[in-house]
Coordinates of C-alpha atoms and ligand atoms in Angstrom, one line a residue:
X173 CA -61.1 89.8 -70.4
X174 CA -62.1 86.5 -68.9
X175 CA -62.0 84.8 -72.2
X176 CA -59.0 86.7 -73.4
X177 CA -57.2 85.0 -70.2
X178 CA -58.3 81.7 -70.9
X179 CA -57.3 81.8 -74.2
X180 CA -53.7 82.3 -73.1
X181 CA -53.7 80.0 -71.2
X182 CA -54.2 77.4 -74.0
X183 CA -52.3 78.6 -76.2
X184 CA -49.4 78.5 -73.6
X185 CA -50.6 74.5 -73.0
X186 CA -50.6 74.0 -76.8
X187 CA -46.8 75.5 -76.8
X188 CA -45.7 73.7 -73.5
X189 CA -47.1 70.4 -75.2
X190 CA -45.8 71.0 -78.9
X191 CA -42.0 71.2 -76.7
X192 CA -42.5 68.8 -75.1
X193 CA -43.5 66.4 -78.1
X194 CA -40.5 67.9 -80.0
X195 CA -38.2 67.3 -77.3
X196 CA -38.7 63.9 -76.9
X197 CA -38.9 63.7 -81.2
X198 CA -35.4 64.3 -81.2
X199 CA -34.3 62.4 -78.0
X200 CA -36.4 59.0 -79.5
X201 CA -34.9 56.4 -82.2
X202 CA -37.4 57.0 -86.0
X203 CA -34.5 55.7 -88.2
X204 CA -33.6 51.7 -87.4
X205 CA -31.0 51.6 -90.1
X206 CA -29.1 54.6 -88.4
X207 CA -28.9 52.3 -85.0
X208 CA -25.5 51.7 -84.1
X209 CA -25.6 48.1 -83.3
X210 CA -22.9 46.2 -82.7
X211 CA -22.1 43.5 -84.5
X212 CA -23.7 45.1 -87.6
X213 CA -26.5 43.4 -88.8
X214 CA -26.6 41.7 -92.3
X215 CA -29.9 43.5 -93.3
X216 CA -31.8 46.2 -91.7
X217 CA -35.3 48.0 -93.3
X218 CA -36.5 50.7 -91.9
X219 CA -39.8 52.3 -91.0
X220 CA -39.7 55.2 -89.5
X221 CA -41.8 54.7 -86.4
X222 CA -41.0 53.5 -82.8
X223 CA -42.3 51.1 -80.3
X224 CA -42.5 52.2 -76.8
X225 CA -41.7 49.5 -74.1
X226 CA -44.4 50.3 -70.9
X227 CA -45.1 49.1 -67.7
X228 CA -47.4 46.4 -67.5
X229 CA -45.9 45.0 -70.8
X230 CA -45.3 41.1 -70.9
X231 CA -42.8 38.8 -72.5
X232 CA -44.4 36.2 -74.3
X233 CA -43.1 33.0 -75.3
X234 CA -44.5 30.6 -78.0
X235 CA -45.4 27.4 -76.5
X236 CA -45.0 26.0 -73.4
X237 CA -40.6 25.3 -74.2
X238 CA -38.9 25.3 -70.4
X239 CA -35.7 26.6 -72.4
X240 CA -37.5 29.5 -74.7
X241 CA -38.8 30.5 -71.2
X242 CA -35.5 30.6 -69.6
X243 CA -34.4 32.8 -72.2
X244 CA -37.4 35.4 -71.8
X245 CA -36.6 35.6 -68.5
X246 CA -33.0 36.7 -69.5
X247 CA -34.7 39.1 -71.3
X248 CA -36.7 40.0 -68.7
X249 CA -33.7 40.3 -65.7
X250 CA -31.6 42.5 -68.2
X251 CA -34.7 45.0 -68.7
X252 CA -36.4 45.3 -65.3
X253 CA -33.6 46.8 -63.0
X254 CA -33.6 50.0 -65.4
X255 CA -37.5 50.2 -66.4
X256 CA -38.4 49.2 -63.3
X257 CA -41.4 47.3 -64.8
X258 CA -41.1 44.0 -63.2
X259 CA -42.3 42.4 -66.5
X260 CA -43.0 38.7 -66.8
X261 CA -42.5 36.2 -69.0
X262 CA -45.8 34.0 -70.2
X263 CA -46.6 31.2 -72.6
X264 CA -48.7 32.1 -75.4
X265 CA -50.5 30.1 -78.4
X266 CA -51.4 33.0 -80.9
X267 CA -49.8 36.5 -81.3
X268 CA -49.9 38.3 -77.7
X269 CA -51.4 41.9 -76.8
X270 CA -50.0 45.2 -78.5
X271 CA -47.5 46.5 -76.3
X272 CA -45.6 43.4 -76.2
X273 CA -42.0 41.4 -77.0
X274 CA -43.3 38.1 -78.3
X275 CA -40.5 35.5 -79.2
X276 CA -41.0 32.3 -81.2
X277 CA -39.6 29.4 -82.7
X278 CA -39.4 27.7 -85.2
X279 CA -38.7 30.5 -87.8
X280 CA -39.4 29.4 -91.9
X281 CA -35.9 31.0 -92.8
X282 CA -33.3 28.5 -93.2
X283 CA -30.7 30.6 -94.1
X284 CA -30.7 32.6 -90.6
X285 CA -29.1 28.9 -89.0
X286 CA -29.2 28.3 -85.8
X287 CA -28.0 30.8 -84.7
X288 CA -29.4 34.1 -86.4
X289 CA -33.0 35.7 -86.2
X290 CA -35.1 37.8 -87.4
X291 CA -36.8 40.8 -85.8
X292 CA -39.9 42.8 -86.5
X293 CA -40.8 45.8 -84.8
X294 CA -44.2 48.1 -85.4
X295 CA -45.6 50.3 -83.0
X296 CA -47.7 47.8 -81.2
X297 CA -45.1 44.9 -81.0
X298 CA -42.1 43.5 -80.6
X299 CA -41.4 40.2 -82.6
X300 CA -38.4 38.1 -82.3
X301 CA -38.2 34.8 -84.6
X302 CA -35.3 31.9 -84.9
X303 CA -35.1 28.6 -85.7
X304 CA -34.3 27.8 -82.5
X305 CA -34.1 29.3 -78.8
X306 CA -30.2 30.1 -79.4
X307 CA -31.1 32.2 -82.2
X308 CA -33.8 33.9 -80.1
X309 CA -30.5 34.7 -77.6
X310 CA -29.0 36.5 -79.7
X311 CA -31.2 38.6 -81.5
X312 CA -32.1 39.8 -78.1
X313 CA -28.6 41.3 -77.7
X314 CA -30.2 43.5 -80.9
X315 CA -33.3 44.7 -78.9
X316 CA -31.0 45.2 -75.7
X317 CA -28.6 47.9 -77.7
X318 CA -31.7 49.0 -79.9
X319 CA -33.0 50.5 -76.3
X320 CA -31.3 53.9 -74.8
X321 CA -28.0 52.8 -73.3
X322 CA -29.2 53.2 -69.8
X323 CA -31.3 49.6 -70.3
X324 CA -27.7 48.6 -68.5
X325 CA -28.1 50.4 -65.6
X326 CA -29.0 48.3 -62.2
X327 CA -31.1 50.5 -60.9
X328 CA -34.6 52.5 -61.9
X329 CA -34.0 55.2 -63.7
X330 CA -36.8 57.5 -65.7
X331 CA -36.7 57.0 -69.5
X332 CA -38.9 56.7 -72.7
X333 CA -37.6 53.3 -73.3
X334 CA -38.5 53.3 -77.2
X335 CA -36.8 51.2 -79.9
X336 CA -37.4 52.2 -84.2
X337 CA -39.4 50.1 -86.4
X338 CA -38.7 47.9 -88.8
X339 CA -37.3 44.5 -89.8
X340 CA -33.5 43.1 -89.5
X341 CA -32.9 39.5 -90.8
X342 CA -28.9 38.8 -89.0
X343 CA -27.0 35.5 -88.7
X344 CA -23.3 35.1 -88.4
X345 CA -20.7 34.9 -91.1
X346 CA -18.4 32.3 -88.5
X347 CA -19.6 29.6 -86.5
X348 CA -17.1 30.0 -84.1
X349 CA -16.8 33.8 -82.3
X350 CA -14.5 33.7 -79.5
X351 CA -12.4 34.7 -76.5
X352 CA -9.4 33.5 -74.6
X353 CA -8.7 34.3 -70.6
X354 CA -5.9 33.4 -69.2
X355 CA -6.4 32.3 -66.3
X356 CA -2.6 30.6 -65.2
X357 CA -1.0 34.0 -65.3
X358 CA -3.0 35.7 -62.9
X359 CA -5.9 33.5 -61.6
X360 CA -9.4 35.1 -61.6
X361 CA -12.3 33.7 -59.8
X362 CA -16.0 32.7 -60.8
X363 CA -17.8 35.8 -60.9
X364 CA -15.0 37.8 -62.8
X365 CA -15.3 34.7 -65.3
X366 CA -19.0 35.2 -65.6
X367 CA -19.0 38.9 -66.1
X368 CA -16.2 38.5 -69.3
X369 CA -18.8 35.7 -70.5
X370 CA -21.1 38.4 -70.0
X371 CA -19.1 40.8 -72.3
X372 CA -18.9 37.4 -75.1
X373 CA -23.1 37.3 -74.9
X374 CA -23.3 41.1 -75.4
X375 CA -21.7 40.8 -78.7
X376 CA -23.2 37.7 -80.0
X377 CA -19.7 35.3 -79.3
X378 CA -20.1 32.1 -78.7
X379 CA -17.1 30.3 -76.8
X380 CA -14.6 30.9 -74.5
X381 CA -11.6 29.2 -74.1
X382 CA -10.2 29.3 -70.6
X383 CA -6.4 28.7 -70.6
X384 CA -6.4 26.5 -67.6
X385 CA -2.9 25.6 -66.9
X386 CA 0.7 27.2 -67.6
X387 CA 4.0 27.5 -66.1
X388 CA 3.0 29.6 -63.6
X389 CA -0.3 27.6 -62.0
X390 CA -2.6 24.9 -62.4
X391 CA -6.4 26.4 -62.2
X392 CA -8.8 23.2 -62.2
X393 CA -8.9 20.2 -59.7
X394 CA -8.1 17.0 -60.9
X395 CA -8.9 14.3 -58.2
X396 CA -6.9 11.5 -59.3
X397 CA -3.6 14.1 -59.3
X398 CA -4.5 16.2 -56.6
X399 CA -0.8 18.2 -56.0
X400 CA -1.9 20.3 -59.3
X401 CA -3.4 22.2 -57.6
X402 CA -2.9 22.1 -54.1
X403 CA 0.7 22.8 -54.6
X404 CA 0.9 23.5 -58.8
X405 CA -2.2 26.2 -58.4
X406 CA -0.6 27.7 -54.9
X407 CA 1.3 30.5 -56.7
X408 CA 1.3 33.1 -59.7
X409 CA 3.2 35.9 -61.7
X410 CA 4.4 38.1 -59.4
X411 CA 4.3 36.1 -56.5
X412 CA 0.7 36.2 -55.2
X413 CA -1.3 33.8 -53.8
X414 CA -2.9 32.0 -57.2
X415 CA -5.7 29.7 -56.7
X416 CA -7.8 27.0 -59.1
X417 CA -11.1 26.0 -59.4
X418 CA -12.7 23.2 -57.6
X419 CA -14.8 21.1 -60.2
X420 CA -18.0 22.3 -59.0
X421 CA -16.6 26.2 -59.8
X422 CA -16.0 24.7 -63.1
X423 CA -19.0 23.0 -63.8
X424 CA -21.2 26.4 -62.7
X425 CA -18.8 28.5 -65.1
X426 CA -19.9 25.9 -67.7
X427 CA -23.8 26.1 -66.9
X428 CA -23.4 29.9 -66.6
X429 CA -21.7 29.7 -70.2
X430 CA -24.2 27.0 -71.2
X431 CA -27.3 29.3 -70.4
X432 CA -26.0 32.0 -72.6
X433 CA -25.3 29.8 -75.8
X434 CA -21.5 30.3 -74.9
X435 CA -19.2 26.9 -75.2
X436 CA -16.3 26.4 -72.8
X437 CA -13.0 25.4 -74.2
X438 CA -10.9 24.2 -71.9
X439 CA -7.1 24.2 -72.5
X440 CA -4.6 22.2 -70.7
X441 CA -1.5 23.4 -72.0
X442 CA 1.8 20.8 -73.5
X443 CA 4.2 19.5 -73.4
X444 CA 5.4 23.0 -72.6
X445 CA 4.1 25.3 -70.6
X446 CA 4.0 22.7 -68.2
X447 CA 6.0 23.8 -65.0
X448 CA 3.3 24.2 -62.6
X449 CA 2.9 20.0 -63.0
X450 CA 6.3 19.5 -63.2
X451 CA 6.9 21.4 -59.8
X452 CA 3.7 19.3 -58.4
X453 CA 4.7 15.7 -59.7
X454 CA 8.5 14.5 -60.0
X455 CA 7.7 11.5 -62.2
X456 CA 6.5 14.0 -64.9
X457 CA 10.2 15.5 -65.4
X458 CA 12.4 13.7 -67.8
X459 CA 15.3 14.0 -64.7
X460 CA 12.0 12.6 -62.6
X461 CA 13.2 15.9 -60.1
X462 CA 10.2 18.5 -59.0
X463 CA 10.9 21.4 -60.7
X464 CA 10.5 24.9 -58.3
X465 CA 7.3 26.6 -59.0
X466 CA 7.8 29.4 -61.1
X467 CA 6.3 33.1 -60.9
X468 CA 8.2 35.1 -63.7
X469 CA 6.7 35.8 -67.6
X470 CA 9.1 33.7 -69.9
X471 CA 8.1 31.1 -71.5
X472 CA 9.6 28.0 -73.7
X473 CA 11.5 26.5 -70.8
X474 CA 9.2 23.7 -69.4
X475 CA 8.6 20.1 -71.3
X476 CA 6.7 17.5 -70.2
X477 CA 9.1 13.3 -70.3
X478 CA 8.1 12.3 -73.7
X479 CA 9.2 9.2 -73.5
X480 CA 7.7 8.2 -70.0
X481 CA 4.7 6.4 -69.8
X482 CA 3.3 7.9 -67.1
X483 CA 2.9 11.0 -68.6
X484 CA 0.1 9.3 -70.8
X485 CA -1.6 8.3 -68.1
X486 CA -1.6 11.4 -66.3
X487 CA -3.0 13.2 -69.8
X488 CA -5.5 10.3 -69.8
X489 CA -6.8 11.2 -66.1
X490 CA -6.8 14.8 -66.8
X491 CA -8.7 14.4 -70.6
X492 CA -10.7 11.8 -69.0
X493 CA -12.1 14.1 -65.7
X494 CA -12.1 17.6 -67.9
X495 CA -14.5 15.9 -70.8
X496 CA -16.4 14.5 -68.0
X497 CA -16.6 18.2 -66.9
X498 CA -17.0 19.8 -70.1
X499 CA -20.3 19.5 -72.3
X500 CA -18.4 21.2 -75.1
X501 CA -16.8 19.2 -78.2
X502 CA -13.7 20.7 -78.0
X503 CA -10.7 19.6 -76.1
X504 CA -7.4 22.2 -76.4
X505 CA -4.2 20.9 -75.9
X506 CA -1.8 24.1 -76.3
X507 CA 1.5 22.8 -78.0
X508 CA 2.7 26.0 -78.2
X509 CA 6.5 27.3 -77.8
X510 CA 7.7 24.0 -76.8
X511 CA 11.4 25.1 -77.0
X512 CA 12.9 22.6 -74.8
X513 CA 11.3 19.4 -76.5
X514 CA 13.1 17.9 -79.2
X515 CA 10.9 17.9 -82.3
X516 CA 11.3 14.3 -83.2
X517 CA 9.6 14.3 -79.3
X518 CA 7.0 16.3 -80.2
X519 CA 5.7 15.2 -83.5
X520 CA 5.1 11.3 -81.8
X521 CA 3.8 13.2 -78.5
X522 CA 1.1 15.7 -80.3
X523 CA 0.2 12.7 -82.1
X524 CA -0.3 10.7 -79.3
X525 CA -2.2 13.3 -76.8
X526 CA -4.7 13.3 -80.2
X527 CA -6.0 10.1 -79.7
X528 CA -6.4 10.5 -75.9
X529 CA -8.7 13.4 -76.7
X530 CA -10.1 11.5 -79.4
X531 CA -10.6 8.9 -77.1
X532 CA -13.1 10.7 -74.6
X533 CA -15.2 11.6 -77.1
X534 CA -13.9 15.3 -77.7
X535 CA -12.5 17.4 -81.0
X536 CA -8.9 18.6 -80.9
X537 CA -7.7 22.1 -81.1
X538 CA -3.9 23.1 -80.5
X539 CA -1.9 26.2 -81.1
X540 CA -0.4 26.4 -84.8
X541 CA 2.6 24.7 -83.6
X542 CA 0.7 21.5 -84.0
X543 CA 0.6 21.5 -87.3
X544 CA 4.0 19.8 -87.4
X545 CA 2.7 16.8 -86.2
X546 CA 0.5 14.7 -88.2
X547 CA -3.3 15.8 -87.4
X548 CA -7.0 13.6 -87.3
X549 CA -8.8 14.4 -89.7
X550 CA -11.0 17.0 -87.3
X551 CA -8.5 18.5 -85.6
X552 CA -8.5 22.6 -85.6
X553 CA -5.6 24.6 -85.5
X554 CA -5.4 27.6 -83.5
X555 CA -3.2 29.7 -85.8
X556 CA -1.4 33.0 -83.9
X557 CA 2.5 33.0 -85.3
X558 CA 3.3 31.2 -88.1
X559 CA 1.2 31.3 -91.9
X560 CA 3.5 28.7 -93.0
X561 CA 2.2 26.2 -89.4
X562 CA -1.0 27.3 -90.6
X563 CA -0.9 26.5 -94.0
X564 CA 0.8 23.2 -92.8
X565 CA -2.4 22.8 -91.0
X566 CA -5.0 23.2 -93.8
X567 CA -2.6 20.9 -96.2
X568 CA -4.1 18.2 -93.6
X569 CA -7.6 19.4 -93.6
X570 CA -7.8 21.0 -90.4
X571 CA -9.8 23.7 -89.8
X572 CA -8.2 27.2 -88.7
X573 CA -9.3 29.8 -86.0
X574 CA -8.0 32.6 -86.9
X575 CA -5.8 34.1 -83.9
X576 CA -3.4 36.4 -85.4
X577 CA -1.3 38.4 -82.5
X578 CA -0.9 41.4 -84.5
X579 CA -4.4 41.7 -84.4
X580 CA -6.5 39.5 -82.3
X581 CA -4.2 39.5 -78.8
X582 CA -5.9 41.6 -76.8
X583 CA -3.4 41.5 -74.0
X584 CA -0.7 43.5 -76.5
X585 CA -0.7 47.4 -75.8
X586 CA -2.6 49.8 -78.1
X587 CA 0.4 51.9 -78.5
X588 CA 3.4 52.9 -76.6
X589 CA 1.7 54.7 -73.7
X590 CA -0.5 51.9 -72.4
X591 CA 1.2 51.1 -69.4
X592 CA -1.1 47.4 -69.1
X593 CA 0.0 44.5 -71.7
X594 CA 2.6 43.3 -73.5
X595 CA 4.3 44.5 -77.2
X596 CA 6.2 41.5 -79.0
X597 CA 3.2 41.5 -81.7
X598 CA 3.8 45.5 -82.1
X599 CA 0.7 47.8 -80.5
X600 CA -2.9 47.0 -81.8
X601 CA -4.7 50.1 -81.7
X602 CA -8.6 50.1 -82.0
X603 CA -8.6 49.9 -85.6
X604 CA -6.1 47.5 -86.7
X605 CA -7.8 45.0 -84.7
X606 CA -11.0 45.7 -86.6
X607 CA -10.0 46.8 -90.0
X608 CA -8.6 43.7 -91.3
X609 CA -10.7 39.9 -92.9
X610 CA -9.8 36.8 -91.5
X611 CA -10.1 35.2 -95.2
X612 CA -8.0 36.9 -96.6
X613 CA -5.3 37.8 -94.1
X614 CA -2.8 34.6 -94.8
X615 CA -2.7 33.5 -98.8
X616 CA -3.3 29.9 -98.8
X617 CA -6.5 30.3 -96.3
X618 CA -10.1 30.9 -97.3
X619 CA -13.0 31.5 -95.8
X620 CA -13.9 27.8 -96.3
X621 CA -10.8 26.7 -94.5
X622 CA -11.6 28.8 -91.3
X623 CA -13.9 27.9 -88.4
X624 CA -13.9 31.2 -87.0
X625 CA -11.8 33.9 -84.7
X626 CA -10.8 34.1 -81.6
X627 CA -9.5 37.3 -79.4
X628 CA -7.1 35.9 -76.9
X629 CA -6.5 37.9 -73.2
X630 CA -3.2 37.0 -71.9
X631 CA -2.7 37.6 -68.5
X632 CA 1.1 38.4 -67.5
X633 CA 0.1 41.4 -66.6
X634 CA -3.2 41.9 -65.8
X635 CA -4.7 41.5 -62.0
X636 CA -8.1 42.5 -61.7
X637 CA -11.2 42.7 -63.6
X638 CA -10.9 46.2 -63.9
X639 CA -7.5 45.9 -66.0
X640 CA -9.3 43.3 -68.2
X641 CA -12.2 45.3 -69.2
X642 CA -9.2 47.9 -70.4
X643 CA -7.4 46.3 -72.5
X644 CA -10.7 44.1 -73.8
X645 CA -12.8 47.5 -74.6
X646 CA -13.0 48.2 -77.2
X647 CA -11.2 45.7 -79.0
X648 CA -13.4 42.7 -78.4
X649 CA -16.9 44.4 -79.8
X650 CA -14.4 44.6 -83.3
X651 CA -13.8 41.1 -83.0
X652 CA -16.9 40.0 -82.4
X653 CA -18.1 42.3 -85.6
X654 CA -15.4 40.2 -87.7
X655 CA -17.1 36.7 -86.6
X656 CA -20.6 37.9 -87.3
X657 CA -21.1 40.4 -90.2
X658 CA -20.2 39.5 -93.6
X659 CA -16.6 41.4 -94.5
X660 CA -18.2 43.2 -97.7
X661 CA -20.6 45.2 -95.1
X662 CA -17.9 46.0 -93.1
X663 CA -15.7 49.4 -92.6
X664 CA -13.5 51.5 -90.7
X665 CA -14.3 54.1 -90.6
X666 CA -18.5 53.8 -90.7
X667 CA -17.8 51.2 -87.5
X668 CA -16.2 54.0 -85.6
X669 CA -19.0 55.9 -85.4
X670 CA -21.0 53.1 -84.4
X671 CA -18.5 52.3 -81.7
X672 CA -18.1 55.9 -80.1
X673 CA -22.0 55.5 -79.9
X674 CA -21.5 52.4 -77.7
X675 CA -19.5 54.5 -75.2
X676 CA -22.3 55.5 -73.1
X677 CA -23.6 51.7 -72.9
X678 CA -20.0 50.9 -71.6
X679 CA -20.4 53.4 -69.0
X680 CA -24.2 52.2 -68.1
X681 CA -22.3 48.9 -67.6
X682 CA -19.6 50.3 -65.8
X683 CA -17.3 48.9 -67.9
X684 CA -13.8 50.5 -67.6
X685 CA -12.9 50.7 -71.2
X686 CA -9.4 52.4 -73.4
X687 CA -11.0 55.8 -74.5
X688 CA -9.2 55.7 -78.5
X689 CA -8.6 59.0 -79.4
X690 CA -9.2 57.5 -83.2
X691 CA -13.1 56.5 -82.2
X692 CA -15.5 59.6 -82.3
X693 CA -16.9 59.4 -78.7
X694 CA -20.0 60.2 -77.5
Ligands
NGO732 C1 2.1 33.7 -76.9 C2 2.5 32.6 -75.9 C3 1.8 32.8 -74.6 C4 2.0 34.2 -74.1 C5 1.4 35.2 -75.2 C6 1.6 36.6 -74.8 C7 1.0 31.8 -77.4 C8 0.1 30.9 -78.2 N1 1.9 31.4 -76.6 O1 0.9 33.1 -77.5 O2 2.4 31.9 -73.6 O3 1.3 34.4 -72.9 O4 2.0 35.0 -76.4 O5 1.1 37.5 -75.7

């Protein structure tokens, strides 16, 4: 009876135990080709296994690099809020413990660039290689979304934290994967900055260009003109109070940026667009009278005195100070929508403000509409309206990113119920800004011709953060997919899956994000 009773018992442990292991069978990752990572990966092998991340596992770094170090620890702050593991990073001379993330450079693989990596996972370890420390950045956005979604959480929370096995070689099909915030519009400050650059490093982008001055405001001190932004940065649409940053905000936005492999591209907006200067500094006006400062959404009614000297100069000052500021290459200069200057002004003046960037050391970029002009050799255009500027543009051997409103704006509404944004490009629903290929969108311009894409947030109507994670999610993981994976890997209706499975990592990021009822949402 005794034995009987016993015997039960075991076979009720051996049940309870078999559950248990078949539960967490089908809640744990076997199949690394079925992960839904975002951008897709350029080559993934599968096999069949999983590596389970413990406590008391370390990060280990080849070598004794201060900058490969830096970026474990990235690893290690986006990983130990939800594991709770408190895991460090370490320098390391030979292949670390089992139970580890090892990451090392130099990789053998010239083809991966600089930027791409390649990742090898077995049961015991974790092993991230690149070429160099950027490339180490970004295949750790891979292991990040390779772990369950609630890795993003910010607090503990109880989890088999297990990732497949197998092997994924990734590098990007663009150099250049990008954003745009406006911040003239509506002014946002540093931390809402460094949350969108946040976003960019999630999905593997690598600039942002800040859109630092418009009708409405002036957003970054200049000392030697100081009324931009003590009276030009004062206001904004709508009426509210505006603001700027000082150049110490700037220069932390910059580092932040820096840390993360993401460039800053500044953009002082003209000769249009120009009203929060004119209103700051008479002499700037071709009547040499202030203008009023301005809080409404048109555009195409400001321009910059051509013909004045003084307006050199004060582009000088401000291209001088913002290079200063800005570690980047690239200088933007607008030129967009200049409606009110006469275009035998603005072909002299766009070639002019060229040489001033030139002249502090910095690459060009300008709107489309610069292609009118005669460009340097280096210039990029920024093409968003017209094929035939475009075109213009690559006739002179500029480079294009690839901007197109009808696709890339991100501030235009996904259709007619979306009470955010603006509809002049028509709506841009989650899959027309995904299910298109930048080299082969405008006849004329190849894939050799472009630098990359850019997804540009205007800001006319949008106030808080919480408005610009709407209309940015989940357009701008598309985007980014468009700038990394080659365009013959990529589809519809195969990403939509992938994407509804990114849901729940929005929402472990408390991201507030446009719930498409054409993505499959999990
Ligand atoms: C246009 C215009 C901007 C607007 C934006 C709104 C460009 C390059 N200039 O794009 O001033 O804010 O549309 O979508």
């Amino acid at each position: 009876m005794i034995f009987k009773r016993r015997e039960n018992t075991v076979a009720a442990f051996v049940m309870i135990f078999m559950t248990v292991v078949q539960m967490s069978c089908t809640k744990t990752p076997t199949d690394l080709s079925k992960e839904p990572i975002i951008p897709k990966p350029v080559s993934v092998t599968a096999t069949g296994d999983r590596f389970r991340l413990k406590k008391g596992a370390g990060i280990y770094v080849k070598g004794e690099s201060a900058e490969l170090m830096q970026v474990g620890q990235y690893l290690a702050d986006i990983l130990n809020p939800a594991t709770g593991f408190a895991i460090e990073v370490k320098s390391t001379d030979g292949e670390p413990r089992s139970g580890s993330i090892y990451l090392t450079t130099p990789g053998t693989d010239s083809k991966i660039g600089n930027e791409g990596y390649e990742l090898t996972i077995t049961e015991d370890i974790v092993k991230l290689t690149a070429n160099s420390p950027e490339g180490i950045f970004r295949g750790i956005q891979t292991i990040r979304q390779l772990l369950p979604a609630d890795i993003e959480k910010s607090s503990k929370t109880e989890k088999s934290w297990e990732i497949a096995t197998g092997t994924i070689t990734d590098y990007p099909a663009y150099s250049y994967r990008g954003s745009m915030l406006d911040v003239a519009r509506h002014f946002f400050g540093v931390d809402d900055v460094k949350r969108y650059i946040d976003f960019l490093a999630c999905y593997k982008m690598n600039a942002l260009h800040l859109h630092l001055t418009d009708d409405q405001g002036w957003r970054i001190e200049i000392k030697s003109w100081p009324n931009l932004t003590e009276h030009g940065g004062s206001t904004q649409v709508g009426g509210g109070k505006g603001g700027f940053y000082t150049q110490e905000q700037y220069k932390d936005i910059v580092n932040y940026a820096a840390d993360r492999y993401i460039t800053i591209i500044p953009e002082i907006d003209m000769p249009g667009h120009t009203n929060a200067a004119l209103s700051s500094y008479p002499e700037l006006n071709p009547d040499g009278k202030a203008t009023e400062l301005y809080t409404g959404i048109d555009v195409g009614f400001s321009t910059l005195s051509t013909k004045k000297e003084i307006t050199y100069k004060f582009i000088d000052d401000v291209m001088r100070e913002l290079s200063e500021l800005t570690p980047g290459p690239y200088l933007h200069l607008g030129g967009d929508e200049s409606h009110v200057t006469k275009k035998e002004d603005y072909i002299p003046f766009v070639a002019r403000v060229q040489d001033i960037v030139a002249a502090h050391g910095k690459r060009v970029i300008g709107w489309d509409d610069i292609a009118i002009s005669t460009l340097k050799a280096n210039a990029v255009a920024q093409y968003w309206s017209k094929a035939e500027n475009a075109n213009l543009a690559v006739s002179q051997n500029a480079k294009i990113i690839m901007s197109p409103a009808a696709r890339t704006y991100v501030d235009m509404k996904y259709d007619s119920t979306t009470t955010l944004g603006l509809h002049w490009a028509g709506y841009v629903e989650v899959d027309a800004a995904y299910n298109w290929d930048p080299a082969t969108l405008v006849p004329g311009i190849g894939k050799d011709n472009i630098l990359g894409i850019e997804a540009p947030l205007w800001s006319e109507t949008l106030t808080n953060m919480n408005e610009i994670e709407y209309m940015v999610f989940p357009r701008l993981p598309g985007i980014a997919e468009i700038g990394w994976t080659p365009a013959s890997m990529r589809n519809w209706d195969e990403y939509k899956v992938r994407l509804g499975k990114q849901g729940e990592r929005f929402s472990a990021m408390d991201i507030n994000y446009y719930e498409s009822d054409l993505v499959p949402w999990i």
